[in-house]
């Protein structure tokens, strides 16, 4: 039985688990002090106290580094790369420390794991699986409509890929044989077309596709350009961006990013109900478009993420897409399982772990 430590840093907390094979036996979500987060100008400055949290977690549970068979870390925001499980090495760690594309909490995980592995008396493998920057686009997916701006693959790869594996298992089919439309419903919404194990297209959850709890999604270009130029002297670049990512979507319309609170408002207010209906409408529209890319060869539509815990909201989406095919729902997040199972596949030689090829991996 393989014992795997899983490390998954979020913006203000760090999730840590111990898995024995595919079973999670210990789990903690450690909230960090706001002042500790705010005094760090860059995320990597949080490394000492984030790492100490993991060390203390092991001590509390009477575990040492030598008790582990592997460490599975959330993949940081690396340059575009194929999906799969990668062995963390010094080159990847140095990149995350010095050249991250985005200053994001996920960049800490592999660095923490790699440094801890060096304290082991044995060679302790460290893995990442399906980071945000997974890129399996076909050439047509990259075309935006203007040569200067290429579309990029950035999505909730870890959660979407693991629920695809769950769905394939339920269907008694090989993961690499299945065609899915996969929908992650969270603070950002990703809707992707996965063909034979490859995500050939997906909306960038930051600025494409449906609006979500706090993001605006796609916007009318002419009106957007007018709004930006009108407000150039009133807002900084960061403030303009925050109107669309962080303060958009449900938050902009209803004053809350919480679907639960928004649904309560919708029960009392017709205009709030319209916003909920519109979000489900846009999600369904995106699903239909991705289904078209698969040419009707669709094994299932797979819905996951935090908002998928609302049966009411999921049903609103289902009502519009139920004729497209089988709908499978995996509410919540399966990131910890995705990391542990990726490491386990590598340890058991069910999947060859990949070596990161650096900045020009694609």
CSV table of C-alpha atoms in Angstrom, one decimal:
chain,number,residue,atom,x,y,z
A,1,UNK,CA,0.0,0.0,0.0
A,2,UNK,CA,1.5,3.3,-1.1
A,3,UNK,CA,1.4,6.3,1.3
A,4,UNK,CA,1.2,9.6,-0.5
A,5,UNK,CA,1.3,13.1,0.9
A,6,UNK,CA,-0.8,15.6,-1.1
A,7,UNK,CA,-0.2,19.4,-1.0
A,8,UNK,CA,-2.6,21.9,-2.5
A,9,UNK,CA,-2.1,25.6,-1.6
A,10,UNK,CA,-5.0,28.0,-2.2
A,11,UNK,CA,-4.9,31.8,-1.9
A,12,UNK,CA,-5.5,31.9,1.8
A,13,UNK,CA,-5.3,28.2,2.9
A,14,UNK,CA,-3.4,25.0,2.3
A,15,UNK,CA,-5.1,21.7,1.9
A,16,UNK,CA,-3.0,18.7,3.0
A,17,UNK,CA,-3.9,15.0,2.9
A,18,UNK,CA,-2.5,11.6,3.3
A,19,UNK,CA,-3.7,8.9,1.0
A,20,UNK,CA,-3.1,5.2,1.3
A,21,UNK,CA,-3.4,4.1,-2.3
A,22,UNK,CA,-6.7,5.7,-3.5
A,23,UNK,CA,-8.1,6.2,0.0
A,24,UNK,CA,-7.8,9.5,1.8
A,25,UNK,CA,-7.1,8.7,5.5
A,26,UNK,CA,-6.2,12.1,6.9
A,27,UNK,CA,-7.1,15.6,5.6
A,28,UNK,CA,-6.8,19.1,6.9
A,29,UNK,CA,-7.5,22.5,5.4
A,30,UNK,CA,-5.2,25.0,7.2
A,31,UNK,CA,-6.3,28.7,7.1
A,32,UNK,CA,-3.5,31.2,7.1
A,33,UNK,CA,-3.5,34.5,9.0
A,34,UNK,CA,-4.5,37.4,6.8
A,35,UNK,CA,-1.5,39.4,8.1
A,36,UNK,CA,0.9,36.7,7.1
A,37,UNK,CA,-0.5,36.6,3.6
A,38,UNK,CA,-0.7,40.4,3.2
A,39,UNK,CA,2.9,41.1,4.3
A,40,UNK,CA,4.2,39.0,1.4
A,41,UNK,CA,4.5,41.0,-1.8
A,42,UNK,CA,5.0,37.9,-3.9
A,43,UNK,CA,3.5,34.5,-3.3
A,44,UNK,CA,6.9,32.7,-3.1
A,45,UNK,CA,7.7,34.8,0.0
A,46,UNK,CA,5.0,32.6,1.7
A,47,UNK,CA,7.2,29.5,1.3
A,48,UNK,CA,8.6,29.4,4.9
A,49,UNK,CA,5.2,29.4,6.7
A,50,UNK,CA,3.4,27.3,4.1
A,51,UNK,CA,6.2,24.7,4.3
A,52,UNK,CA,6.1,24.8,8.1
A,53,UNK,CA,2.3,24.0,8.0
A,54,UNK,CA,3.1,20.8,6.1
A,55,UNK,CA,5.9,19.8,8.5
A,56,UNK,CA,3.6,20.4,11.5
A,57,UNK,CA,0.8,18.4,9.8
A,58,UNK,CA,3.1,15.4,9.6
A,59,UNK,CA,4.2,15.8,13.2
A,60,UNK,CA,0.6,16.0,14.4
A,61,UNK,CA,-0.1,12.8,12.7
A,62,UNK,CA,3.1,11.0,13.9
A,63,UNK,CA,4.5,10.7,10.4
A,64,UNK,CA,8.0,11.4,9.0
A,65,UNK,CA,9.1,12.1,5.5
A,66,UNK,CA,10.6,8.5,5.4
A,67,UNK,CA,7.1,7.1,5.9
A,68,UNK,CA,6.0,8.4,2.5
A,69,UNK,CA,6.2,6.7,-0.9
A,70,UNK,CA,5.6,9.9,-2.8
A,71,UNK,CA,4.5,13.5,-2.6
A,72,UNK,CA,1.8,14.8,-4.9
A,73,UNK,CA,1.8,18.6,-5.4
A,74,UNK,CA,-0.7,20.8,-7.2
A,75,UNK,CA,0.9,21.9,-10.4
A,76,UNK,CA,1.9,25.6,-10.6
A,77,UNK,CA,1.2,27.9,-13.5
A,78,UNK,CA,3.9,26.6,-15.9
A,79,UNK,CA,4.2,27.2,-19.6
A,80,UNK,CA,1.8,25.2,-21.9
A,81,UNK,CA,2.3,21.4,-21.5
A,82,UNK,CA,0.5,18.2,-22.2
A,83,UNK,CA,-1.7,16.6,-19.6
A,84,UNK,CA,-0.4,13.8,-17.4
A,85,UNK,CA,1.7,13.3,-14.3
A,86,UNK,CA,5.2,14.9,-14.2
A,87,UNK,CA,8.2,14.3,-12.0
A,88,UNK,CA,9.2,17.4,-10.2
A,89,UNK,CA,12.9,18.3,-10.6
A,90,UNK,CA,15.2,21.1,-9.8
A,91,UNK,CA,14.6,22.8,-13.2
A,92,UNK,CA,10.8,23.0,-12.6
A,93,UNK,CA,11.3,24.3,-9.0
A,94,UNK,CA,13.7,27.0,-10.2
A,95,UNK,CA,11.2,28.1,-12.8
A,96,UNK,CA,8.4,28.3,-10.3
A,97,UNK,CA,10.6,30.3,-7.9
A,98,UNK,CA,11.9,32.8,-10.5
A,99,UNK,CA,9.8,32.9,-13.7
A,100,UNK,CA,6.2,32.2,-13.0
A,101,UNK,CA,3.8,33.4,-15.7
A,102,UNK,CA,1.3,34.4,-12.9
A,103,UNK,CA,2.1,34.9,-9.2
A,104,UNK,CA,-0.3,32.2,-8.0
A,105,UNK,CA,-0.5,30.2,-4.8
A,106,UNK,CA,-0.3,26.9,-6.7
A,107,UNK,CA,3.3,27.7,-7.6
A,108,UNK,CA,4.3,27.0,-4.0
A,109,UNK,CA,3.2,23.3,-4.0
A,110,UNK,CA,5.9,21.7,-6.0
A,111,UNK,CA,8.6,23.8,-4.3
A,112,UNK,CA,7.4,22.8,-0.8
A,113,UNK,CA,7.2,19.1,-1.9
A,114,UNK,CA,10.6,19.1,-3.6
A,115,UNK,CA,12.3,20.7,-0.6
A,116,UNK,CA,10.7,18.2,1.8
A,117,UNK,CA,11.7,15.3,-0.4
A,118,UNK,CA,15.3,16.2,0.1
A,119,UNK,CA,15.0,15.5,3.8
A,120,UNK,CA,14.2,11.9,3.1
A,121,UNK,CA,16.8,9.2,3.6
A,122,UNK,CA,15.6,7.6,0.4
A,123,UNK,CA,14.8,8.8,-3.1
A,124,UNK,CA,11.3,10.2,-2.6
A,125,UNK,CA,9.5,11.0,-5.9
A,126,UNK,CA,7.5,14.2,-6.2
A,127,UNK,CA,4.8,14.6,-8.8
A,128,UNK,CA,2.4,17.2,-10.2
A,129,UNK,CA,-0.6,16.2,-12.3
A,130,UNK,CA,-2.7,18.1,-14.8
A,131,UNK,CA,-1.7,21.8,-13.9
A,132,UNK,CA,-3.8,24.8,-15.0
A,133,UNK,CA,-1.6,25.3,-18.1
A,134,UNK,CA,-2.4,22.0,-19.7
A,135,UNK,CA,-2.6,22.7,-23.4
A,136,UNK,CA,-4.0,20.1,-25.9
A,137,UNK,CA,-5.6,22.6,-28.3
A,138,UNK,CA,-6.0,21.7,-32.0
A,139,UNK,CA,-4.8,24.4,-34.3
A,140,UNK,CA,-8.3,25.8,-35.0
A,141,UNK,CA,-8.8,26.4,-31.2
A,142,UNK,CA,-6.0,28.9,-31.0
A,143,UNK,CA,-7.5,31.3,-33.6
A,144,UNK,CA,-9.2,34.2,-31.9
A,145,UNK,CA,-10.3,36.4,-34.8
A,146,UNK,CA,-7.4,38.8,-34.7
A,147,UNK,CA,-3.9,37.7,-35.5
A,148,UNK,CA,-2.3,39.7,-32.6
A,149,UNK,CA,-4.3,37.8,-30.0
A,150,UNK,CA,-4.1,34.0,-29.8
A,151,UNK,CA,-6.5,32.0,-27.6
A,152,UNK,CA,-4.8,30.1,-24.7
A,153,UNK,CA,-5.6,26.9,-22.9
A,154,UNK,CA,-6.1,27.8,-19.2
A,155,UNK,CA,-8.7,25.8,-17.3
A,156,UNK,CA,-9.6,23.8,-14.2
A,157,UNK,CA,-7.6,20.9,-15.7
A,158,UNK,CA,-6.9,18.9,-12.5
A,159,UNK,CA,-10.6,18.6,-11.4
A,160,UNK,CA,-11.9,18.2,-15.0
A,161,UNK,CA,-9.5,15.5,-15.9
A,162,UNK,CA,-10.0,13.4,-12.8
A,163,UNK,CA,-13.8,13.5,-13.1
A,164,UNK,CA,-13.4,12.4,-16.7
A,165,UNK,CA,-11.5,9.4,-15.5
A,166,UNK,CA,-14.3,8.7,-12.9
A,167,UNK,CA,-16.9,9.0,-15.7
A,168,UNK,CA,-15.0,6.7,-18.0
A,169,UNK,CA,-14.7,4.1,-15.2
A,170,UNK,CA,-18.5,4.3,-14.6
A,171,UNK,CA,-19.1,3.7,-18.3
A,172,UNK,CA,-16.7,0.8,-18.3
A,173,UNK,CA,-14.6,2.4,-21.0
A,174,UNK,CA,-11.0,3.4,-21.3
A,175,UNK,CA,-10.4,7.1,-20.5
A,176,UNK,CA,-8.5,7.5,-23.8
A,177,UNK,CA,-11.5,6.2,-25.8
A,178,UNK,CA,-14.1,8.6,-24.4
A,179,UNK,CA,-15.5,11.9,-25.8
A,180,UNK,CA,-16.8,14.2,-23.1
A,181,UNK,CA,-18.0,17.7,-22.7
A,182,UNK,CA,-16.7,18.6,-19.2
A,183,UNK,CA,-18.1,21.5,-17.2
A,184,UNK,CA,-16.5,23.0,-14.1
A,185,UNK,CA,-18.8,25.3,-12.2
A,186,UNK,CA,-16.8,27.4,-9.7
A,187,UNK,CA,-15.7,31.0,-9.2
A,188,UNK,CA,-14.7,30.6,-12.8
A,189,UNK,CA,-16.5,28.4,-15.3
A,190,UNK,CA,-14.6,26.1,-17.7
A,191,UNK,CA,-16.5,24.2,-20.4
A,192,UNK,CA,-14.3,21.9,-22.5
A,193,UNK,CA,-14.5,19.4,-25.3
A,194,UNK,CA,-12.3,16.4,-24.5
A,195,UNK,CA,-11.8,14.0,-27.3
A,196,UNK,CA,-10.0,10.7,-26.7
A,197,UNK,CA,-8.4,12.0,-23.5
A,198,UNK,CA,-7.3,15.3,-25.0
A,199,UNK,CA,-9.0,18.7,-24.2
A,200,UNK,CA,-9.1,20.0,-27.7
A,201,UNK,CA,-10.9,23.2,-26.8
A,202,UNK,CA,-12.0,25.0,-23.7
A,203,UNK,CA,-13.0,28.5,-22.8
A,204,UNK,CA,-10.6,30.5,-20.7
A,205,UNK,CA,-12.5,30.8,-17.4
A,206,UNK,CA,-11.0,34.3,-16.8
A,207,UNK,CA,-12.4,36.1,-19.9
A,208,UNK,CA,-14.3,33.7,-22.2
A,209,UNK,CA,-17.5,31.7,-22.0
A,210,UNK,CA,-20.3,32.1,-19.5
A,211,UNK,CA,-20.3,34.6,-16.6
A,212,UNK,CA,-19.9,32.9,-13.2
A,213,UNK,CA,-20.2,33.8,-9.6
A,214,UNK,CA,-17.5,36.5,-9.8
A,215,UNK,CA,-16.4,36.7,-13.4
A,216,UNK,CA,-18.0,38.5,-16.3
A,217,UNK,CA,-17.2,36.0,-19.1
A,218,UNK,CA,-17.4,37.2,-22.7
A,219,UNK,CA,-18.6,40.8,-23.1
A,220,UNK,CA,-19.8,42.9,-26.0
A,221,UNK,CA,-16.6,44.3,-27.5
A,222,UNK,CA,-17.8,47.6,-28.7
A,223,UNK,CA,-19.4,48.6,-25.5
A,224,UNK,CA,-16.5,47.2,-23.5
A,225,UNK,CA,-14.0,49.4,-25.5
A,226,UNK,CA,-16.2,52.5,-24.9
A,227,UNK,CA,-16.5,51.7,-21.2
A,228,UNK,CA,-12.7,51.3,-20.8
A,229,UNK,CA,-11.8,54.5,-22.6
A,230,UNK,CA,-14.4,56.4,-20.8
A,231,UNK,CA,-13.0,55.3,-17.4
A,232,UNK,CA,-9.3,55.4,-18.2
A,233,UNK,CA,-8.7,58.3,-15.9
A,234,UNK,CA,-10.9,56.9,-13.1
A,235,UNK,CA,-9.4,53.4,-12.8
A,236,UNK,CA,-6.0,51.7,-12.8
A,237,UNK,CA,-5.4,48.7,-15.1
A,238,UNK,CA,-5.8,46.4,-12.0
A,239,UNK,CA,-9.1,48.1,-11.0
A,240,UNK,CA,-10.5,47.8,-14.5
A,241,UNK,CA,-9.6,44.1,-14.6
A,242,UNK,CA,-11.1,43.5,-11.2
A,243,UNK,CA,-14.5,44.7,-12.5
A,244,UNK,CA,-14.5,41.7,-14.8
A,245,UNK,CA,-12.5,39.1,-12.8
A,246,UNK,CA,-13.5,39.2,-9.1
A,247,UNK,CA,-16.4,41.7,-9.2
A,248,UNK,CA,-18.2,40.5,-12.3
A,249,UNK,CA,-20.9,37.9,-12.8
A,250,UNK,CA,-23.4,37.2,-9.9
A,251,UNK,CA,-21.4,39.6,-7.7
A,252,UNK,CA,-21.9,42.5,-10.2
A,253,UNK,CA,-25.7,41.9,-10.6
A,254,UNK,CA,-26.7,40.7,-7.1
A,255,UNK,CA,-24.0,41.8,-4.8
A,256,UNK,CA,-22.9,38.3,-3.8
A,257,UNK,CA,-20.6,35.7,-5.4
A,258,UNK,CA,-22.4,32.9,-3.4
A,259,UNK,CA,-24.8,30.9,-5.6
A,260,UNK,CA,-26.7,29.9,-2.4
A,261,UNK,CA,-27.3,33.6,-1.5
A,262,UNK,CA,-28.2,34.4,-5.1
A,263,UNK,CA,-30.8,31.6,-5.2
A,264,UNK,CA,-32.3,32.9,-2.0
A,265,UNK,CA,-32.7,36.3,-3.6
A,266,UNK,CA,-34.1,34.7,-6.7
A,267,UNK,CA,-36.9,33.1,-4.6
A,268,UNK,CA,-38.1,36.6,-3.6
A,269,UNK,CA,-37.1,38.7,-6.6
A,270,UNK,CA,-37.9,38.2,-10.3
A,271,UNK,CA,-35.0,40.2,-11.5
A,272,UNK,CA,-32.6,38.1,-9.5
A,273,UNK,CA,-34.2,35.0,-10.9
A,274,UNK,CA,-33.5,36.3,-14.4
A,275,UNK,CA,-29.8,36.5,-13.6
A,276,UNK,CA,-29.7,32.9,-12.4
A,277,UNK,CA,-31.6,31.8,-15.5
A,278,UNK,CA,-29.2,33.7,-17.7
A,279,UNK,CA,-26.1,32.1,-16.1
A,280,UNK,CA,-27.6,28.6,-16.7
A,281,UNK,CA,-28.6,29.7,-20.2
A,282,UNK,CA,-25.0,30.8,-21.0
A,283,UNK,CA,-23.5,27.6,-19.6
A,284,UNK,CA,-25.9,25.5,-21.7
A,285,UNK,CA,-25.1,27.5,-24.8
A,286,UNK,CA,-21.3,26.8,-24.2
A,287,UNK,CA,-22.0,23.1,-23.7
A,288,UNK,CA,-23.9,22.9,-26.9
A,289,UNK,CA,-21.0,24.5,-28.8
A,290,UNK,CA,-18.5,22.1,-27.3
A,291,UNK,CA,-20.7,19.2,-28.1
A,292,UNK,CA,-20.8,20.3,-31.8
A,293,UNK,CA,-17.0,20.2,-31.9
A,294,UNK,CA,-17.2,16.4,-31.1
A,295,UNK,CA,-19.4,15.9,-34.1
A,296,UNK,CA,-22.1,14.1,-32.1
A,297,UNK,CA,-19.8,11.4,-30.9
A,298,UNK,CA,-20.4,12.2,-27.2
A,299,UNK,CA,-20.2,9.6,-24.4
A,300,UNK,CA,-21.4,12.1,-21.7
A,301,UNK,CA,-21.6,15.6,-20.5
A,302,UNK,CA,-19.8,15.7,-17.2
A,303,UNK,CA,-20.6,18.4,-14.6
A,304,UNK,CA,-18.5,19.2,-11.6
A,305,UNK,CA,-17.3,22.0,-9.3
A,306,UNK,CA,-18.7,23.8,-6.3
A,307,UNK,CA,-21.9,25.1,-7.9
A,308,UNK,CA,-22.7,21.6,-9.1
A,309,UNK,CA,-23.7,21.0,-5.4
A,310,UNK,CA,-26.9,22.9,-6.1
A,311,UNK,CA,-29.4,20.3,-7.6
A,312,UNK,CA,-31.7,23.2,-8.5
A,313,UNK,CA,-29.0,25.0,-10.6
A,314,UNK,CA,-27.8,21.9,-12.2
A,315,UNK,CA,-31.3,21.0,-13.2
A,316,UNK,CA,-31.7,24.4,-14.9
A,317,UNK,CA,-28.8,23.5,-17.1
A,318,UNK,CA,-30.0,19.9,-17.6
A,319,UNK,CA,-33.4,21.2,-18.8
A,320,UNK,CA,-31.6,22.8,-21.8
A,321,UNK,CA,-29.2,20.1,-22.7
A,322,UNK,CA,-30.8,16.8,-21.8
A,323,UNK,CA,-31.4,15.9,-25.5
A,324,UNK,CA,-27.6,16.1,-26.2
A,325,UNK,CA,-26.9,12.8,-24.4
A,326,UNK,CA,-26.0,11.3,-21.0
A,327,UNK,CA,-25.4,13.8,-18.2
A,328,UNK,CA,-23.1,12.8,-15.3
A,329,UNK,CA,-22.7,15.0,-12.2
A,330,UNK,CA,-19.7,15.0,-9.8
A,331,UNK,CA,-20.5,17.8,-7.3
A,332,UNK,CA,-17.6,19.6,-5.6
A,333,UNK,CA,-13.9,19.4,-6.2
A,334,UNK,CA,-11.7,16.3,-6.6
A,335,UNK,CA,-8.4,18.0,-6.8
A,336,UNK,CA,-6.8,16.0,-3.9
A,337,UNK,CA,-7.9,12.7,-5.4
A,338,UNK,CA,-6.7,13.9,-8.8
A,339,UNK,CA,-3.2,14.5,-7.4
A,340,UNK,CA,-3.0,11.3,-5.3
A,341,UNK,CA,-4.3,9.1,-8.1
A,342,UNK,CA,-1.9,10.7,-10.6
A,343,UNK,CA,1.0,9.9,-8.3
A,344,UNK,CA,-0.4,6.4,-7.7
A,345,UNK,CA,-0.6,5.6,-11.4
A,346,UNK,CA,3.1,6.6,-11.8
A,347,UNK,CA,4.2,4.6,-8.7
A,348,UNK,CA,2.4,1.5,-10.0
A,349,UNK,CA,3.7,2.0,-13.6
A,350,UNK,CA,0.1,2.3,-14.9
A,351,UNK,CA,1.2,5.6,-16.5
A,352,UNK,CA,4.7,6.7,-17.3
A,353,UNK,CA,5.6,9.9,-15.4
A,354,UNK,CA,6.8,12.7,-17.7
A,355,UNK,CA,9.8,14.8,-17.4
A,356,UNK,CA,9.1,18.5,-17.8
A,357,UNK,CA,10.9,19.8,-20.9
A,358,UNK,CA,11.2,23.4,-19.8
A,359,UNK,CA,9.7,26.6,-21.2
A,360,UNK,CA,9.4,25.2,-24.8
A,361,UNK,CA,7.6,22.0,-23.8
A,362,UNK,CA,5.1,22.3,-26.7
